[in-house]
Short mmCIF file of C-alpha atoms (C1' of nucleotides) in Angstrom, two decimals:
data_model
loop_
_atom_site.label_atom_id
_atom_site.label_comp_id
_atom_site.label_asym_id
_atom_site.label_seq_id
_atom_site.Cartn_x
_atom_site.Cartn_y
_atom_site.Cartn_z
CA UNK A 1 48.97 -12.01 -5.10
CA UNK A 2 51.17 -13.23 -7.98
CA UNK A 3 54.24 -13.13 -5.65
CA UNK A 4 55.38 -16.35 -6.81
CA UNK A 5 57.28 -15.28 -9.61
CA UNK A 6 58.99 -18.41 -10.61
CA UNK A 7 55.71 -20.21 -11.07
CA UNK A 8 54.20 -17.06 -13.01
CA UNK A 9 57.21 -17.10 -15.27
CA UNK A 10 57.30 -20.84 -16.13
CA UNK A 11 53.59 -20.50 -16.70
CA UNK A 12 53.76 -17.66 -19.08
CA UNK A 13 56.61 -19.38 -20.90
CA UNK A 14 54.56 -22.48 -21.59
CA UNK A 15 51.62 -20.08 -22.58
CA UNK A 16 53.37 -18.12 -24.93
CA UNK A 17 55.02 -21.20 -26.78
CA UNK A 18 51.62 -22.82 -26.63
CA UNK A 19 49.97 -20.15 -28.39
CA UNK A 20 52.67 -19.85 -30.83
CA UNK A 21 52.38 -23.70 -31.82
CA UNK A 22 48.41 -23.78 -31.51
CA UNK A 23 48.13 -20.79 -33.77
CA UNK A 24 50.62 -22.09 -36.07
CA UNK A 25 49.44 -25.83 -36.36
CA UNK A 26 45.96 -25.57 -34.86
CA UNK A 27 44.90 -26.82 -31.54
CA UNK A 28 43.94 -30.31 -32.50
CA UNK A 29 46.97 -30.71 -34.52
CA UNK A 30 49.47 -29.68 -31.93
CA UNK A 31 50.35 -32.07 -28.82
CA UNK A 32 51.32 -30.83 -25.36
CA UNK A 33 54.60 -33.01 -26.14
CA UNK A 34 55.41 -30.58 -28.99
CA UNK A 35 55.20 -27.84 -26.81
CA UNK A 36 57.23 -29.27 -23.99
CA UNK A 37 59.63 -30.59 -26.56
CA UNK A 38 60.26 -26.91 -27.74
CA UNK A 39 60.51 -25.65 -23.99
CA UNK A 40 62.67 -28.57 -22.98
CA UNK A 41 60.35 -29.12 -20.42
CA UNK A 42 58.82 -32.30 -19.23
CA UNK A 43 55.15 -33.57 -18.72
CA UNK A 44 55.38 -33.08 -14.97
CA UNK A 45 56.15 -29.58 -15.33
CA UNK A 46 52.92 -29.19 -17.44
CA UNK A 47 50.39 -31.02 -15.47
CA UNK A 48 52.03 -29.06 -12.35
CA UNK A 49 50.81 -25.94 -13.72
CA UNK A 50 47.96 -26.95 -15.64
CA UNK A 51 45.01 -29.31 -14.98
CA UNK A 52 44.44 -30.29 -18.70
CA UNK A 53 45.27 -29.23 -22.36
CA UNK A 54 41.76 -27.60 -22.40
CA UNK A 55 42.56 -25.83 -19.05
CA UNK A 56 45.85 -24.68 -20.60
CA UNK A 57 44.28 -23.28 -23.64
CA UNK A 58 41.53 -21.42 -21.68
CA UNK A 59 44.30 -19.80 -19.71
CA UNK A 60 45.95 -18.60 -23.15
CA UNK A 61 42.77 -17.36 -24.46
CA UNK A 62 42.11 -15.29 -21.27
CA UNK A 63 45.76 -13.84 -20.85
CA UNK A 64 47.38 -13.61 -24.40
CA UNK A 65 44.46 -13.69 -26.90
CA UNK A 66 42.37 -11.50 -25.13
CA UNK A 67 45.07 -8.88 -24.84
CA UNK A 68 46.24 -9.42 -28.55
CA UNK A 69 42.89 -8.39 -29.65
CA UNK A 70 42.35 -5.67 -27.11
CA UNK A 71 45.62 -3.88 -28.31
CA UNK A 72 45.27 -4.70 -32.04
CA UNK A 73 41.58 -3.96 -32.59
CA UNK A 74 39.56 -2.76 -29.41
CA UNK A 75 41.75 -0.16 -27.72
CA UNK A 76 42.70 1.72 -30.92
CA UNK A 77 39.05 2.31 -31.69
CA UNK A 78 37.63 5.01 -29.53
CA UNK A 79 37.67 8.77 -28.86
CA UNK A 80 35.62 11.43 -30.05
CA UNK A 81 36.98 11.53 -33.65
CA UNK A 82 35.00 10.53 -36.76
CA UNK A 83 34.42 6.81 -36.13
CA UNK A 84 34.85 5.76 -39.72
CA UNK A 85 38.35 7.39 -39.65
CA UNK A 86 39.48 5.75 -36.46
CA UNK A 87 38.04 2.21 -37.62
CA UNK A 88 39.71 2.61 -41.18
CA UNK A 89 43.04 3.48 -39.62
CA UNK A 90 42.80 0.59 -37.16
CA UNK A 91 41.78 -1.94 -39.80
CA UNK A 92 44.41 -0.56 -42.06
CA UNK A 93 47.04 -1.09 -39.42
CA UNK A 94 45.82 -4.44 -38.55
CA UNK A 95 46.28 -5.56 -41.98
CA UNK A 96 49.49 -4.04 -42.65
CA UNK A 97 50.89 -5.67 -39.55
CA UNK A 98 49.49 -8.89 -40.81
CA UNK A 99 50.82 -8.44 -44.12
CA UNK A 100 54.36 -7.72 -42.88
CA UNK A 101 54.42 -10.77 -40.58
CA UNK A 102 55.96 -13.74 -42.13
CA UNK A 103 54.73 -15.90 -39.48
CA UNK A 104 51.05 -15.00 -40.04
CA UNK A 105 48.47 -17.64 -39.93
CA UNK A 106 45.36 -15.56 -40.11
CA UNK A 107 43.22 -13.60 -37.63
CA UNK A 108 43.99 -15.43 -34.43
CA UNK A 109 40.37 -15.10 -32.69
CA UNK A 110 38.70 -16.18 -36.10
CA UNK A 111 40.72 -19.02 -36.37
CA UNK A 112 40.28 -20.56 -33.05
CA UNK A 113 36.43 -19.63 -33.26
CA UNK A 114 36.40 -21.55 -36.58
CA UNK A 115 38.44 -24.47 -35.10
CA UNK A 116 36.23 -24.67 -31.71
CA UNK A 117 32.82 -24.01 -33.27
CA UNK A 118 30.41 -26.36 -31.78
CA UNK A 119 33.35 -28.93 -31.18
CA UNK A 120 34.17 -27.54 -27.74
CA UNK A 121 31.55 -25.12 -26.39
CA UNK A 122 33.69 -24.36 -23.14
CA UNK A 123 36.38 -22.75 -25.34
CA UNK A 124 34.06 -21.38 -27.81
CA UNK A 125 32.30 -19.34 -25.36
CA UNK A 126 35.59 -17.75 -23.94
CA UNK A 127 36.32 -16.77 -27.46
CA UNK A 128 32.86 -15.54 -28.04
CA UNK A 129 33.31 -13.12 -25.10
CA UNK A 130 36.04 -11.35 -26.88
CA UNK A 131 34.02 -11.12 -30.18
CA UNK A 132 31.21 -9.56 -28.13
CA UNK A 133 33.59 -7.15 -26.36
CA UNK A 134 34.65 -5.84 -29.83
CA UNK A 135 31.42 -5.80 -31.32
CA UNK A 136 29.78 -3.82 -28.41
CA UNK A 137 33.04 -1.48 -28.56
CA UNK A 138 32.30 -0.90 -32.33
CA UNK A 139 28.70 -0.14 -31.85
CA UNK A 140 29.33 2.23 -29.19
CA UNK A 141 31.69 4.27 -31.24
CA UNK A 142 29.09 4.30 -34.05
CA UNK A 143 26.39 5.64 -31.90
CA UNK A 144 28.65 8.43 -30.46
CA UNK A 145 29.61 9.26 -34.16
CA UNK A 146 25.75 9.52 -34.69
CA UNK A 147 25.62 12.36 -32.08
CA UNK A 148 28.79 14.02 -33.31
CA UNK A 149 27.23 14.28 -36.52
CA UNK A 150 29.68 12.09 -38.48
CA UNK A 151 27.45 8.92 -38.89
CA UNK A 152 24.20 9.26 -40.65
CA UNK A 153 21.30 8.87 -38.00
CA UNK A 154 19.49 6.20 -39.92
CA UNK A 155 22.48 3.83 -39.92
CA UNK A 156 22.11 0.62 -37.89
CA UNK A 157 25.15 0.54 -35.63
CA UNK A 158 24.72 -3.03 -34.72
CA UNK A 159 24.47 -3.89 -38.45
CA UNK A 160 27.40 -2.11 -39.41
CA UNK A 161 29.51 -3.77 -36.54
CA UNK A 162 28.54 -7.20 -37.63
CA UNK A 163 29.42 -6.30 -41.27
CA UNK A 164 32.55 -5.09 -40.19
CA UNK A 165 33.70 -7.75 -38.12
CA UNK A 166 32.60 -10.14 -40.78
CA UNK A 167 34.64 -8.79 -43.50
CA UNK A 168 37.49 -8.24 -41.50
CA UNK A 169 37.64 -12.07 -40.39
CA UNK A 170 36.99 -12.90 -43.95
CA UNK A 171 39.67 -11.10 -45.57
CA UNK A 172 42.36 -12.14 -42.91
CA UNK A 173 41.62 -15.90 -43.68
CA UNK A 174 42.10 -15.17 -47.35
CA UNK A 175 45.26 -12.90 -46.78
CA UNK A 176 47.12 -16.18 -45.62
CA UNK A 177 47.25 -17.25 -49.05
CA UNK A 178 49.64 -14.69 -50.62
CA UNK A 179 48.96 -11.69 -52.47
CA UNK A 180 48.19 -9.87 -49.11
CA UNK A 181 49.10 -6.44 -50.36
CA UNK A 182 46.50 -6.46 -53.30
CA UNK A 183 43.94 -8.11 -51.15
CA UNK A 184 44.32 -5.24 -48.11
CA UNK A 185 44.39 -2.64 -50.78
CA UNK A 186 41.28 -3.87 -52.41
CA UNK A 187 39.57 -4.53 -49.09
CA UNK A 188 40.46 -1.12 -47.68
CA UNK A 189 39.10 0.59 -50.73
CA UNK A 190 35.73 -1.01 -50.32
CA UNK A 191 35.63 -0.46 -46.89
CA UNK A 192 36.03 3.46 -47.58
CA UNK A 193 33.21 2.97 -50.01
CA UNK A 194 31.10 1.40 -47.72
CA UNK A 195 31.60 4.06 -45.05
CA UNK A 196 31.04 6.83 -47.41
CA UNK A 197 27.47 5.48 -47.87
CA UNK A 198 27.11 5.55 -44.14
CA UNK A 199 28.67 9.26 -43.69
CA UNK A 200 26.07 11.90 -42.39
CA UNK A 201 25.56 14.14 -45.57
CA UNK A 202 25.76 17.66 -44.35
CA UNK A 203 22.69 19.99 -44.75
CA UNK A 204 22.96 22.57 -47.52
CA UNK B 1 35.11 -45.16 -68.02
CA UNK B 2 33.45 -45.63 -64.67
CA UNK B 3 31.55 -48.96 -65.33
CA UNK B 4 33.30 -50.16 -62.25
CA UNK B 5 30.06 -49.42 -60.43
CA UNK B 6 30.88 -51.10 -57.26
CA UNK B 7 34.08 -49.38 -56.96
CA UNK B 8 32.57 -45.97 -57.45
CA UNK B 9 29.70 -46.52 -55.03
CA UNK B 10 31.71 -47.48 -52.30
CA UNK B 11 34.23 -44.63 -52.81
CA UNK B 12 31.21 -42.38 -52.90
CA UNK B 13 29.87 -43.45 -49.68
CA UNK B 14 33.18 -43.07 -47.99
CA UNK B 15 33.64 -39.77 -49.37
CA UNK B 16 30.23 -38.53 -48.20
CA UNK B 17 30.70 -39.82 -44.62
CA UNK B 18 34.16 -38.60 -44.58
CA UNK B 19 33.03 -35.01 -45.67
CA UNK B 20 30.25 -35.22 -43.02
CA UNK B 21 32.80 -36.00 -40.44
CA UNK B 22 35.40 -33.81 -41.37
CA UNK B 23 33.29 -30.93 -41.67
CA UNK B 24 31.73 -31.46 -38.40
CA UNK B 25 34.78 -32.35 -36.20
CA UNK B 26 37.60 -30.99 -38.19
CA UNK B 27 40.10 -32.89 -40.46
CA UNK B 28 42.83 -33.24 -37.91
CA UNK B 29 40.14 -34.06 -35.17
CA UNK B 30 38.65 -36.95 -37.33
CA UNK B 31 40.38 -40.25 -37.62
CA UNK B 32 40.05 -42.65 -40.57
CA UNK B 33 38.69 -45.16 -37.93
CA UNK B 34 35.98 -42.95 -36.92
CA UNK B 35 34.81 -42.70 -40.60
CA UNK B 36 35.17 -46.44 -40.74
CA UNK B 37 33.27 -47.18 -37.77
CA UNK B 38 30.24 -45.09 -38.82
CA UNK B 39 30.46 -47.04 -42.12
CA UNK B 40 30.88 -50.61 -40.78
CA UNK B 41 33.96 -50.84 -43.18
CA UNK B 42 37.48 -52.01 -42.48
CA UNK B 43 40.89 -50.20 -43.02
CA UNK B 44 41.39 -52.68 -45.66
CA UNK B 45 38.57 -51.29 -47.72
CA UNK B 46 39.81 -47.67 -47.01
CA UNK B 47 43.24 -48.16 -48.20
CA UNK B 48 42.11 -50.29 -51.13
CA UNK B 49 40.36 -47.48 -52.51
CA UNK B 50 42.53 -44.40 -51.25
CA UNK B 51 46.29 -44.03 -50.98
CA UNK B 52 46.17 -41.84 -47.75
CA UNK B 53 44.12 -39.75 -45.47
CA UNK B 54 45.24 -36.71 -47.59
CA UNK B 55 44.62 -38.43 -50.91
CA UNK B 56 41.16 -39.36 -49.49
CA UNK B 57 40.31 -35.69 -48.62
CA UNK B 58 41.65 -34.24 -52.04
CA UNK B 59 39.19 -36.44 -53.56
CA UNK B 60 36.55 -35.14 -51.26
CA UNK B 61 37.49 -31.77 -52.20
CA UNK B 62 37.32 -32.29 -56.09
CA UNK B 63 34.16 -34.35 -55.95
CA UNK B 64 31.73 -33.06 -53.17
CA UNK B 65 32.88 -29.86 -51.94
CA UNK B 66 33.34 -28.38 -55.49
CA UNK B 67 29.80 -29.17 -56.25
CA UNK B 68 28.49 -27.97 -53.20
CA UNK B 69 30.11 -24.58 -53.62
CA UNK B 70 29.23 -24.54 -57.00
CA UNK B 71 25.63 -25.20 -56.62
CA UNK B 72 25.18 -22.86 -53.80
CA UNK B 73 27.26 -19.70 -54.63
CA UNK B 74 28.49 -19.93 -58.05
CA UNK B 75 25.99 -21.36 -60.42
CA UNK B 76 23.18 -19.14 -59.07
CA UNK B 77 25.14 -16.21 -59.86
CA UNK B 78 24.86 -15.62 -63.72
CA UNK B 79 22.44 -13.91 -66.33
CA UNK B 80 21.90 -10.56 -67.60
CA UNK B 81 19.92 -9.33 -64.85
CA UNK B 82 20.93 -6.75 -62.19
CA UNK B 83 23.98 -8.31 -60.64
CA UNK B 84 23.45 -6.84 -57.18
CA UNK B 85 20.18 -8.35 -57.04
CA UNK B 86 21.32 -11.54 -58.25
CA UNK B 87 24.12 -11.92 -55.62
CA UNK B 88 21.91 -10.60 -52.97
CA UNK B 89 19.50 -13.29 -53.63
CA UNK B 90 21.93 -16.01 -53.65
CA UNK B 91 23.72 -14.81 -50.39
CA UNK B 92 20.02 -14.42 -48.87
CA UNK B 93 19.33 -17.88 -49.86
CA UNK B 94 22.76 -19.54 -49.09
CA UNK B 95 22.38 -17.67 -45.45
CA UNK B 96 18.93 -19.10 -44.93
CA UNK B 97 19.77 -22.55 -45.88
CA UNK B 98 22.55 -22.33 -43.28
CA UNK B 99 20.31 -20.81 -40.73
CA UNK B 100 17.74 -23.63 -41.04
CA UNK B 101 20.18 -26.28 -40.91
CA UNK B 102 20.42 -27.80 -37.64
CA UNK B 103 23.83 -29.21 -38.55
CA UNK B 104 25.62 -26.11 -39.73
CA UNK B 105 29.21 -26.06 -38.66
CA UNK B 106 29.96 -22.86 -40.84
CA UNK B 107 30.91 -22.30 -44.57
CA UNK B 108 32.39 -25.32 -45.62
CA UNK B 109 34.95 -23.82 -47.92
CA UNK B 110 36.20 -21.15 -45.40
CA UNK B 111 36.36 -23.67 -42.48
CA UNK B 112 38.77 -25.93 -44.49
CA UNK B 113 40.78 -23.00 -45.94
CA UNK B 114 41.18 -21.97 -42.39
CA UNK B 115 42.19 -25.26 -41.20
CA UNK B 116 44.72 -25.88 -43.74
CA UNK B 117 46.17 -22.41 -44.20
CA UNK B 118 49.92 -22.97 -44.26
CA UNK B 119 49.71 -26.34 -42.69
CA UNK B 120 48.95 -28.24 -46.03
CA UNK B 121 49.79 -26.52 -48.98
CA UNK B 122 48.68 -29.31 -51.45
CA UNK B 123 45.17 -29.19 -50.01
CA UNK B 124 45.21 -25.45 -49.84
CA UNK B 125 45.86 -25.25 -53.32
CA UNK B 126 42.90 -27.36 -54.22
CA UNK B 127 40.60 -25.19 -52.01
CA UNK B 128 41.86 -21.92 -53.31
CA UNK B 129 41.18 -23.08 -56.75
CA UNK B 130 37.40 -23.09 -55.82
CA UNK B 131 37.89 -19.86 -54.42
CA UNK B 132 39.44 -18.26 -57.45
CA UNK B 133 36.44 -19.70 -59.59
CA UNK B 134 33.98 -17.96 -57.21
CA UNK B 135 35.82 -14.66 -57.39
CA UNK B 136 36.21 -14.78 -61.34
CA UNK B 137 32.55 -15.50 -61.47
CA UNK B 138 31.85 -12.58 -59.29
CA UNK B 139 34.12 -10.24 -61.24
CA UNK B 140 32.46 -11.17 -64.50
CA UNK B 141 29.11 -10.68 -63.47
CA UNK B 142 29.92 -7.20 -61.94
CA UNK B 143 31.73 -6.18 -65.36
CA UNK B 144 28.90 -7.53 -67.22
CA UNK B 145 26.72 -5.35 -64.81
CA UNK B 146 28.36 -2.16 -65.94
CA UNK B 147 27.85 -2.74 -69.57
CA UNK B 148 24.40 -3.14 -68.83
CA UNK B 149 24.12 -0.07 -66.66
CA UNK B 150 23.37 -1.55 -63.42
CA UNK B 151 26.98 -1.25 -61.81
CA UNK B 152 28.53 2.32 -61.75
CA UNK B 153 31.49 2.34 -64.15
CA UNK B 154 33.89 3.68 -61.47
CA UNK B 155 33.39 0.33 -59.32
CA UNK B 156 36.39 -1.95 -59.16
CA UNK B 157 34.72 -5.32 -59.73
CA UNK B 158 37.82 -7.20 -58.10
CA UNK B 159 37.62 -5.12 -55.05
CA UNK B 160 33.84 -5.81 -54.67
CA UNK B 161 34.25 -9.49 -55.05
CA UNK B 162 36.99 -9.71 -52.46
CA UNK B 163 34.89 -7.46 -50.26
CA UNK B 164 31.66 -9.95 -50.80
CA UNK B 165 33.76 -13.01 -50.37
CA UNK B 166 35.45 -11.78 -47.11
CA UNK B 167 31.98 -10.62 -45.72
CA UNK B 168 30.33 -13.77 -46.68
CA UNK B 169 32.98 -15.81 -45.11
CA UNK B 170 33.18 -13.89 -41.98
CA UNK B 171 29.16 -13.92 -41.31
CA UNK B 172 29.00 -17.44 -42.08
CA UNK B 173 31.80 -18.10 -39.26
CA UNK B 174 29.83 -15.96 -36.73
CA UNK B 175 26.42 -17.62 -37.64
CA UNK B 176 27.74 -21.13 -35.91
CA UNK B 177 27.45 -19.35 -32.42
CA UNK B 178 23.49 -18.84 -32.63
CA UNK B 179 21.50 -15.82 -33.24
CA UNK B 180 21.93 -16.75 -36.86
CA UNK B 181 18.57 -15.12 -37.83
CA UNK B 182 19.55 -11.63 -36.38
CA UNK B 183 23.07 -12.06 -38.10
CA UNK B 184 21.79 -12.83 -41.26
CA UNK B 185 19.01 -10.06 -41.25
CA UNK B 186 21.90 -7.59 -40.19
CA UNK B 187 24.29 -8.92 -42.95
CA UNK B 188 21.82 -8.53 -45.65
CA UNK B 189 20.78 -4.92 -44.86
CA UNK B 190 24.51 -3.74 -44.87
CA UNK B 191 25.00 -5.89 -48.01
CA UNK B 192 22.13 -3.83 -49.61
CA UNK B 193 23.41 -0.59 -48.21
CA UNK B 194 26.74 -1.37 -49.61
CA UNK B 195 25.50 -2.41 -52.95
CA UNK B 196 23.08 0.71 -53.08
CA UNK B 197 26.38 2.79 -52.77
CA UNK B 198 27.80 1.03 -56.03
CA UNK B 199 24.72 1.30 -58.02
CA UNK B 200 24.88 3.25 -61.40
CA UNK B 201 22.75 6.31 -60.91
CA UNK B 202 20.56 7.13 -63.61
CA UNK B 203 21.32 10.48 -65.67
CA UNK B 204 18.74 12.86 -65.17
"C1'" DA C 1 68.59 -28.08 11.88
"C1'" DT C 2 64.67 -29.88 10.35
"C1'" DT C 3 60.45 -30.15 7.90
"C1'" DT C 4 57.67 -28.68 4.48
"C1'" DT C 5 56.59 -26.80 0.16
"C1'" DT C 6 57.70 -25.60 -4.73
"C1'" DA C 7 58.93 -26.68 -9.32
"C1'" DC C 8 60.01 -30.07 -11.99
"C1'" DC C 9 61.48 -34.98 -13.71
"C1'" DG C 10 60.59 -38.75 -16.93
"C1'" DA C 11 59.06 -43.56 -16.57
"C1'" DC C 12 54.75 -45.35 -17.41
"C1'" DC C 13 49.75 -46.30 -18.82
"C1'" DA C 14 45.76 -46.99 -21.63
"C1'" DC C 15 44.52 -45.60 -25.71
"C1'" DT C 16 44.31 -43.62 -30.70
"C1'" DT C 17 46.86 -42.67 -34.83
"C1'" DA C 18 47.86 -43.50 -40.00
"C1'" DG C 19 49.31 -47.13 -42.48
"C1'" DT C 20 50.75 -52.35 -43.79
"C1'" DC C 21 49.95 -56.88 -45.06
"C1'" DG C 22 48.38 -61.59 -45.47
"C1'" DG C 23 44.33 -63.68 -46.49
"C1'" DT C 24 39.54 -64.78 -48.81
"C1'" DA C 25 35.06 -65.15 -50.77
"C1'" DA C 26 32.80 -63.72 -54.93
"C1'" DA C 27 32.94 -62.07 -59.45
"C1'" DT C 28 34.88 -62.05 -63.79
"C1'" DA C 29 37.90 -63.75 -67.82
"C1'" DA C 30 40.48 -67.47 -69.86
"C1'" DT D 1 36.93 -75.47 -65.44
"C1'" DT D 2 40.46 -72.84 -63.91
"C1'" DA D 3 42.99 -68.50 -63.31
"C1'" DT D 4 42.72 -63.99 -62.23
"C1'" DT D 5 41.00 -60.04 -60.34
"C1'" DT D 6 38.01 -57.16 -57.48
"C1'" DA D 7 36.61 -55.64 -52.95
"C1'" DC D 8 37.06 -56.14 -48.75
"C1'" DC D 9 38.41 -58.20 -43.98
"C1'" DG D 10 41.06 -57.45 -39.46
"C1'" DA D 11 45.10 -58.38 -37.17
"C1'" DC D 12 49.36 -55.98 -36.58
"C1'" DT D 13 52.84 -52.05 -36.31
"C1'" DA D 14 55.29 -47.91 -34.97
"C1'" DA D 15 54.80 -43.53 -33.53
"C1'" DG D 16 52.13 -40.75 -30.88
"C1'" DT D 17 47.98 -38.98 -27.48
"C1'" DG D 18 46.50 -37.12 -23.03
"C1'" DG D 19 47.15 -37.93 -18.51
"C1'" DT D 20 49.33 -40.29 -13.89
"C1'" DC D 21 52.41 -40.97 -10.46
"C1'" DG D 22 56.42 -41.68 -7.44
"C1'" DG D 23 60.50 -39.52 -6.86
"C1'" DT D 24 63.93 -35.42 -6.07
"C1'" DA D 25 66.86 -31.21 -5.72
"C1'" DA D 26 66.55 -26.78 -4.03
"C1'" DA D 27 64.10 -23.30 -1.72
"C1'" DA D 28 61.43 -21.51 2.06
"C1'" DA D 29 59.21 -21.98 6.41
"C1'" DT D 30 59.71 -23.61 11.15
#
DNA sequence: ATTTTTACCGACCACTTAGTCGGTAAATAA
DNA sequence: TTATTTACCGACTAAGTGGTCGGTAAAAAT
């Protein structure tokens, strides 16, 4: 399949550096030359491996961004435990990681969704696919939480998922402008407050 | 003061069209020529009134964006009524307006905060100033709500403000990708759920 | 040993970018 | 009437922009 190791290695190098710069400076504010310069590669190399800037970015979304979001926000959320505790732990961990990252420029998925919204539907769709998986994952753990008696049966799982994703995306945007620690603390406290109101009250 | 009417009129026209295009396509993806073409004005006119693209954008922030955010999200939130109902009404109205706007490209403030985050600190600061006023305004109405017996005294007003702003910014980002109606509905329902958990329970 | 493919180079192209500058018609001030 | 200022024009510049293309050294296939 991908026995062409050299090819894969170079493409991967380009994708990694590309993502780094796109994430840091934005897609429209990063030129292919910028990426090539930082890799000491030439135009020829780039267009040998990728058809266009857009094609290049799509490959980055499907290879790198998908995995980043999966490992940080999707995979950690599963299991038969209390969904609220699992989600809380996952979000706390994600925010803490961002907080300690000197090079944090916001939530990668939300940054690009916002940058491409209505401006490039091809890329937007690939990004929204990731969002949808995340959403479905949250909904399913909340539903499971209902049958396991953690989540109140009247709770609208889809609504909660939407609210969770919205608030997470928003707080990550705000965190880029300093005071992350305080933002995280306040955010997590309100998240717990919110979760508490969704928790199944034990029958007495 | 601003008796130079012609000057003001032209500048204002440029700012309005500039904001339109910056909002639609993003700052880095919109050239001055784009704006000038759509106004049938020349380079000379632009650099007669503004020093640079950045200076131009700053003037847009301080004149137009400030007012938009104020009138939509800050001014409606005041008075001595129940803060939760006031905020709910204000958010509902803002989301509904966005929903029915064919040309909606997301929450203007959050879009630009995200686009300039760490990439242009001068502009970022002007944008964050608006955010801060919004935040202070929310905090103050929540505090007033405590003394008026609407808001539970244990509630952390700053935390609630952060959570509100975060979730609003997030949901507006998501709304650009269709299904706005459903998103708004789900969001508002969860907002009420959250508010309910913060409401002062009447002593029996 | 020869041919073909791979992976890359870098000059080049048409076009766009933010910004400059000499000019000018009309309005205003003297 | 004359001098000056206002508001704007548009050609120009230097530095990019995404993308093309002929070439080439080394590796792989024959």
